[in-house]
Each structure stands twice: as structure tokens, then as C-alpha cells.
């Protein structure tokens, strides 16, 4: 078994059987600019604590798989340049070679599962990119949801993607896609969409029960919880679509490919919205962290009876 390096708080939570919420680190290194990335990571950790759970931000630092970062580790990661973006394909190689890398949704799920953590909060998962019919660019996050038993709370998949294809693939892979409190899937920066939600739950307890039931039935994989961004923070789809289209055209013209696509698009949309996309992204991640803490608490209660 690969050694896991727990932060002091996460270690204490494990010993006392307190609920723990995993958090990813690619959003810090590749998803947001410094210093808002570190500030957001700190706020998200505080949100999880306020809801009565313990945050475990996950990253590989100098070959060590950290489950929970101390304050200085988080600061260093947020300012580091050229950090690897780790997924299922390269997390083991990074650890083996003593490297440093941030974990995407896929890699964070793997690490959370190794650490016995059932719930993970992020902004939005990766998915099928527009033009995937020729580029074949589909995030490894989708396959991971099909095989690793972690409930992932996001605000849907990122709106830069081909969302109908993304949800089609999730259906094929047998991943439960749950909208929270509404009948349509949220679109990351926007609350509603014209995509019907395959499943809907209105409470953390129901989502927790579905997670446990899948486990009891021996069904592999996790759940994707799509939690709409709070009303006051959303950017209407109509405002965003032209900007997303422009950013996509620029990415294509510049020959951006593979792992660089999502960070490039998020960065350009940040510039083209004068920072509004980042404000919304921060609000939705915090909202997801709160719900994830509630789900983790419910799972903990149900497991201890
Ligand atoms: N959520 C955000 N911002 C991000 C991400 C999620 O609000 O940057 C990251 C996650 O780590 C996710 C990754 O796994 O984007 C998707 O990258 P790709 O499309 O290359 O698979
Ligand atoms: Mn990709």
C-alpha cells in the first residue's frame, strides 16, 4: 500500500471517525490565478469546517501523496509554477519519480478512495469537449466516476464542454447524475439548462443513502451530484455563450490541445468576463463544499448505525 501523508487535522478526524471531505488541487494550480486560488482554497476549507466536517485537500508534493495540506503546503502549491496536472494516467508515475503535481477530479477520487473518504467537492468535472468527434478529447474524470466509489459534488460539468455528449457518456458508463433541488442539470456558471436531470434529490440525506445503497449492492463507481450555483452568483447562459465561443475559437487557432485545453479556456473566459467568471466559480465551489460536508456527515451517521 502506498503511504498516505495525512495532515494533522485529517489524522485526528480519522481517529475520531469524523466526516471528511476531499478537495482537489488542480483547481488551485490550473483553474484559478494567484492569489485568488489560495484564498478560495482557504475559504472552501473553512466552509467544510463550518458545516462540521474536516477538509482534506489532496496533492502530490515531492513524491508524497498528501491527504490534507498544512497551510504552508497550500500556499506553496498555489504559487508554484509548472506543476503537473495529474490524472489516473500519471499520478503513480509522479509519486514514483518524486515529483510534484496537482490532482484533477479523477486523481483526487483515486486518492480519496485510498484514504477511505467517500465525498469530494470540486467546481465542475471535466467531460466531452466540443469537437470531440474529431479530437477524441474526453476527460478521464468520466471513466473514473464509473469505477471509483466516491460521490463527487460539482456544479455540473464545465459549460465550456459539449454538455449533452458529456451526460450521454455518463449514462453509458452507468454513473448516477443527480441534480439537486431542480429538474434540469445546472451548467456550471448558470443554474438552469434545457437538459433534463436523470435523477433529482433535494436533501443530503437522500444522496448519502443512494451512495451507501450502491456500495451495498456492489455496483462499482461513484455518483455525480450537480449542485446549481447560488442564484445571486450565476451568470446567465446568454451572457456567457458568445464568450465561450470566442475562447474556443482562440484555443483552436492557437493549437491548444490535451491537458492545456481546460486551463486555457478558463483563463480566457476570466479575461473576457473581466473576472466575473472567477467570482462565480469561487461561489459555486464554496456552495459545493457545504453540500459535500452535509453528505459526508449523513454518510457517517448512516454507517455508524
Ligand atoms: N473545477 C473547476 N476548475 C477546474 C477544475 C474543476 O472549477 O479547473 C479541474 C478539475 O481538476 C477537472 C479538470 O478534473 O479541471 C478537468 O480537466 P480536463 O478537462 O483536462 O480533464
Ligand atoms: Mn482532455
XYZ file of C-alpha atoms and ligand atoms in Angstrom:
327
model
C 0.000 0.000 0.000
C 1.312 3.423 -0.951
C 1.995 5.548 2.159
C -0.534 8.339 2.614
C 0.588 11.564 4.274
C -2.274 12.855 6.383
C -2.443 16.414 7.696
C -2.757 16.652 11.482
C -6.456 17.568 11.239
C -7.306 14.756 8.852
C -5.400 12.266 11.009
C -7.374 13.418 14.069
C -10.655 13.174 12.160
C -9.821 9.611 11.108
C -9.101 8.608 14.692
C -12.371 10.150 15.944
C -14.395 8.958 12.958
C -15.429 12.493 11.996
C -16.739 13.188 8.490
C -14.054 14.181 5.958
C -14.478 15.919 2.575
C -11.809 15.533 -0.109
C -10.869 18.611 -2.166
C -8.843 18.675 -5.362
C -5.784 20.778 -6.152
C -5.877 21.247 -9.953
C -8.470 23.956 -9.433
C -5.773 25.729 -7.349
C -2.859 25.301 -9.760
C -4.581 25.304 -13.159
C -8.113 26.583 -12.571
C -7.644 29.971 -10.906
C -4.983 32.715 -10.837
C -2.850 33.503 -7.772
C -3.757 34.829 -5.173
C -7.487 34.100 -5.589
C -6.659 30.386 -5.928
C -5.123 30.184 -2.435
C -7.794 32.434 -0.919
C -10.501 30.241 -2.437
C -8.867 27.044 -1.200
C -8.755 28.514 2.315
C -12.394 29.674 2.139
C -13.531 26.274 0.876
C -11.704 24.532 3.720
C -13.355 26.938 6.201
C -16.785 26.233 4.656
C -16.304 22.486 5.152
C -15.299 23.029 8.787
C -18.234 25.331 9.432
C -20.535 22.531 8.288
C -18.949 20.175 10.804
C -16.626 18.158 8.559
C -12.845 18.178 8.050
C -11.348 19.212 4.674
C -8.680 17.072 3.007
C -7.074 18.906 0.092
C -5.191 16.328 -1.962
C -1.920 16.811 -3.879
C 1.395 15.076 -4.600
C 4.335 17.010 -3.116
C 7.852 15.728 -3.783
C 6.620 12.212 -4.402
C 4.356 12.087 -1.334
C 0.602 11.684 -1.640
C -0.886 14.216 0.770
C -4.393 13.780 2.150
C -4.907 17.218 3.691
C -2.407 20.030 3.267
C -0.990 22.201 6.038
C -1.292 25.960 5.472
C 2.272 26.335 4.159
C 1.845 23.461 1.703
C -1.285 25.083 0.292
C 0.482 28.436 -0.098
C 3.477 26.866 -1.823
C 1.306 24.896 -4.233
C -0.765 27.981 -5.078
C 2.361 29.920 -6.074
C 4.316 27.115 -7.717
C 4.950 27.274 -11.455
C 4.868 24.338 -13.885
C 3.117 21.953 -11.506
C 1.968 18.742 -13.223
C -1.770 18.199 -13.708
C -2.290 14.627 -12.568
C -4.969 12.226 -13.642
C -5.297 8.399 -13.491
C -2.629 8.007 -16.176
C 0.193 9.834 -14.418
C -0.400 10.007 -10.638
C 1.596 6.829 -9.955
C 4.490 7.925 -12.196
C 4.615 11.285 -10.412
C 4.773 9.609 -6.981
C 7.342 7.068 -8.186
C 9.657 9.743 -9.563
C 9.406 12.060 -6.551
C 7.543 14.721 -8.488
C 5.003 17.363 -7.513
C 1.562 17.526 -9.044
C -1.962 18.759 -8.532
C -4.776 16.230 -8.670
C -7.707 16.514 -11.098
C -11.126 15.085 -10.298
C -10.005 11.626 -11.497
C -6.781 11.570 -9.451
C -8.471 13.079 -6.386
C -11.118 10.337 -6.494
C -8.389 7.682 -6.582
C -6.587 9.252 -3.615
C -9.797 9.831 -1.631
C -10.779 6.200 -2.120
C -7.350 5.005 -0.923
C -7.866 7.150 2.185
C -11.390 5.848 2.821
C -13.036 9.203 2.029
C -16.455 8.918 0.354
C -17.255 12.511 -0.617
C -15.344 15.067 -2.676
C -16.201 18.644 -3.638
C -14.992 20.470 -6.750
C -16.169 23.176 -9.136
C -17.165 21.105 -12.133
C -15.921 17.849 -13.601
C -14.175 17.519 -16.938
C -16.150 15.911 -19.765
C -16.527 15.591 -23.500
C -15.012 18.592 -25.270
C -16.779 20.293 -28.152
C -15.378 18.840 -31.368
C -14.611 15.547 -29.604
C -15.853 13.722 -32.692
C -12.555 14.673 -34.333
C -10.247 15.441 -31.366
C -11.407 12.483 -29.174
C -10.850 14.804 -26.171
C -12.845 13.317 -23.310
C -11.816 13.865 -19.722
C -10.595 10.871 -17.733
C -12.933 12.176 -14.996
C -15.816 10.367 -16.719
C -14.208 6.915 -16.607
C -13.171 7.484 -13.031
C -16.741 8.154 -11.951
C -17.616 4.793 -13.488
C -15.123 2.860 -11.385
C -14.210 4.613 -8.124
C -16.786 4.739 -5.316
C -16.642 8.435 -4.412
C -19.576 10.862 -4.549
C -18.399 13.984 -6.384
C -20.198 17.280 -5.772
C -19.848 19.799 -8.615
C -21.978 22.432 -10.319
C -22.417 20.084 -13.261
C -19.766 19.718 -15.909
C -17.999 22.894 -17.059
C -20.043 24.850 -19.627
C -17.046 25.012 -21.996
C -17.776 21.343 -22.791
C -20.285 19.605 -25.010
C -22.761 19.012 -22.196
C -25.274 16.768 -23.983
C -22.437 14.440 -25.070
C -20.910 14.549 -21.584
C -24.145 13.395 -19.952
C -24.694 10.813 -22.698
C -21.306 9.263 -21.891
C -22.046 9.308 -18.158
C -25.276 7.452 -18.829
C -23.437 4.862 -20.938
C -20.882 4.413 -18.161
C -23.626 3.861 -15.566
C -22.857 6.937 -13.495
C -25.774 8.329 -11.487
C -26.155 12.025 -12.356
C -28.167 13.784 -9.670
C -29.472 17.346 -9.880
C -30.039 18.973 -6.514
C -33.381 20.697 -5.973
C -34.330 21.096 -9.640
C -35.404 19.050 -12.653
C -32.745 20.274 -15.097
C -28.980 19.961 -14.909
C -27.059 23.096 -13.931
C -24.436 24.446 -16.355
C -21.591 25.405 -14.013
C -21.770 29.238 -14.141
C -25.532 29.147 -14.815
C -28.253 27.458 -12.751
C -30.556 26.022 -15.358
C -30.262 24.348 -18.755
C -32.569 22.593 -21.151
C -31.001 19.256 -20.211
C -33.361 17.153 -18.098
C -31.763 15.736 -14.951
C -31.622 11.927 -14.955
C -32.086 11.921 -11.173
C -33.156 14.549 -8.674
C -32.686 14.694 -4.910
C -33.456 17.594 -2.616
C -31.557 16.586 0.521
C -28.065 15.492 1.535
C -29.567 12.513 3.367
C -31.089 11.097 0.165
C -27.798 11.476 -1.716
C -25.950 9.769 1.164
C -28.419 6.894 1.179
C -28.051 6.379 -2.573
C -24.238 6.314 -2.172
C -24.439 3.679 0.550
C -27.005 1.626 -1.358
C -24.755 1.433 -4.443
C -21.922 0.227 -2.231
C -24.086 -2.403 -0.542
C -25.238 -3.634 -3.952
C -21.632 -3.928 -5.130
C -22.134 -1.515 -8.030
C -18.772 -0.026 -8.992
C -18.212 3.690 -9.332
C -19.338 6.914 -7.743
C -22.109 9.448 -8.132
C -22.054 12.871 -9.764
C -24.010 15.429 -7.765
C -24.853 18.531 -9.803
C -25.463 21.386 -7.393
C -26.684 24.626 -9.017
C -24.668 27.789 -8.378
C -26.469 30.140 -5.901
C -28.924 32.447 -7.668
C -27.135 35.692 -6.789
C -23.833 34.464 -8.208
C -24.910 32.958 -11.527
C -24.034 34.290 -14.982
C -26.936 33.759 -17.398
C -26.144 31.363 -20.266
C -26.983 34.028 -22.844
C -24.219 36.325 -21.469
C -21.674 33.526 -21.474
C -22.261 31.675 -24.726
C -20.614 34.253 -27.050
C -17.609 34.426 -24.724
C -17.244 30.641 -24.591
C -17.480 30.536 -28.395
C -14.744 33.155 -28.702
C -12.458 31.375 -26.215
C -12.957 28.068 -28.056
C -12.091 29.684 -31.398
C -8.939 31.201 -29.894
C -7.913 27.844 -28.414
C -8.277 26.209 -31.794
C -6.375 28.977 -33.615
C -3.541 28.707 -31.080
C -3.385 24.910 -31.413
C -4.114 24.312 -27.718
C -4.598 20.577 -27.087
C -4.870 17.842 -24.451
C -4.362 18.893 -20.834
C -3.874 22.543 -21.728
C -7.383 23.000 -23.152
C -9.401 23.425 -19.947
C -6.908 25.778 -18.201
C -6.613 27.888 -21.384
C -10.383 28.233 -21.756
C -10.949 29.067 -18.079
C -8.180 31.685 -18.258
C -9.542 33.348 -21.396
C -13.126 33.373 -20.065
C -11.804 35.039 -16.898
C -10.224 37.789 -19.032
C -13.207 38.176 -21.359
C -15.685 38.484 -18.450
C -13.434 40.924 -16.545
C -13.137 38.444 -13.720
C -16.843 37.735 -13.370
C -16.389 34.060 -14.263
C -13.890 33.688 -11.416
C -16.232 35.300 -8.866
C -18.948 32.864 -9.946
C -16.514 29.921 -9.898
C -15.486 30.750 -6.319
C -19.138 30.987 -5.219
C -20.066 27.657 -6.759
C -17.102 25.757 -5.309
C -17.932 27.079 -1.826
C -21.557 26.073 -2.290
C -20.456 22.592 -3.356
C -18.125 22.266 -0.363
C -21.026 22.998 2.006
C -23.244 20.359 0.409
C -20.393 17.835 0.335
C -19.869 18.343 4.083
C -23.569 17.668 4.701
C -23.453 14.494 2.576
C -20.277 13.296 4.346
C -21.955 13.881 7.706
C -25.029 11.889 6.633
C -22.927 9.006 5.283
C -21.003 8.946 8.554
C -24.224 8.762 10.578
C -25.694 6.030 8.398
C -22.504 3.962 8.511
C -22.260 4.135 12.297
C -25.722 2.693 12.984
N -13.432 22.668 -11.397
C -13.166 23.996 -11.538
N -11.987 24.341 -12.142
C -11.092 23.404 -12.605
C -11.395 22.014 -12.456
C -12.579 21.701 -11.841
O -13.959 24.848 -11.131
O -10.041 23.776 -13.149
C -10.404 20.970 -12.982
C -10.627 19.588 -12.347
O -9.414 19.176 -11.778
C -11.008 18.685 -13.507
C -10.214 19.323 -14.619
O -10.672 17.334 -13.269
O -10.491 20.729 -14.391
C -10.659 18.842 -15.993
O -9.553 18.828 -16.843
P -9.613 18.053 -18.249
O -10.749 18.718 -18.990
O -8.269 18.283 -18.895
O -9.863 16.610 -17.928
Mn -8.791 16.405 -22.076
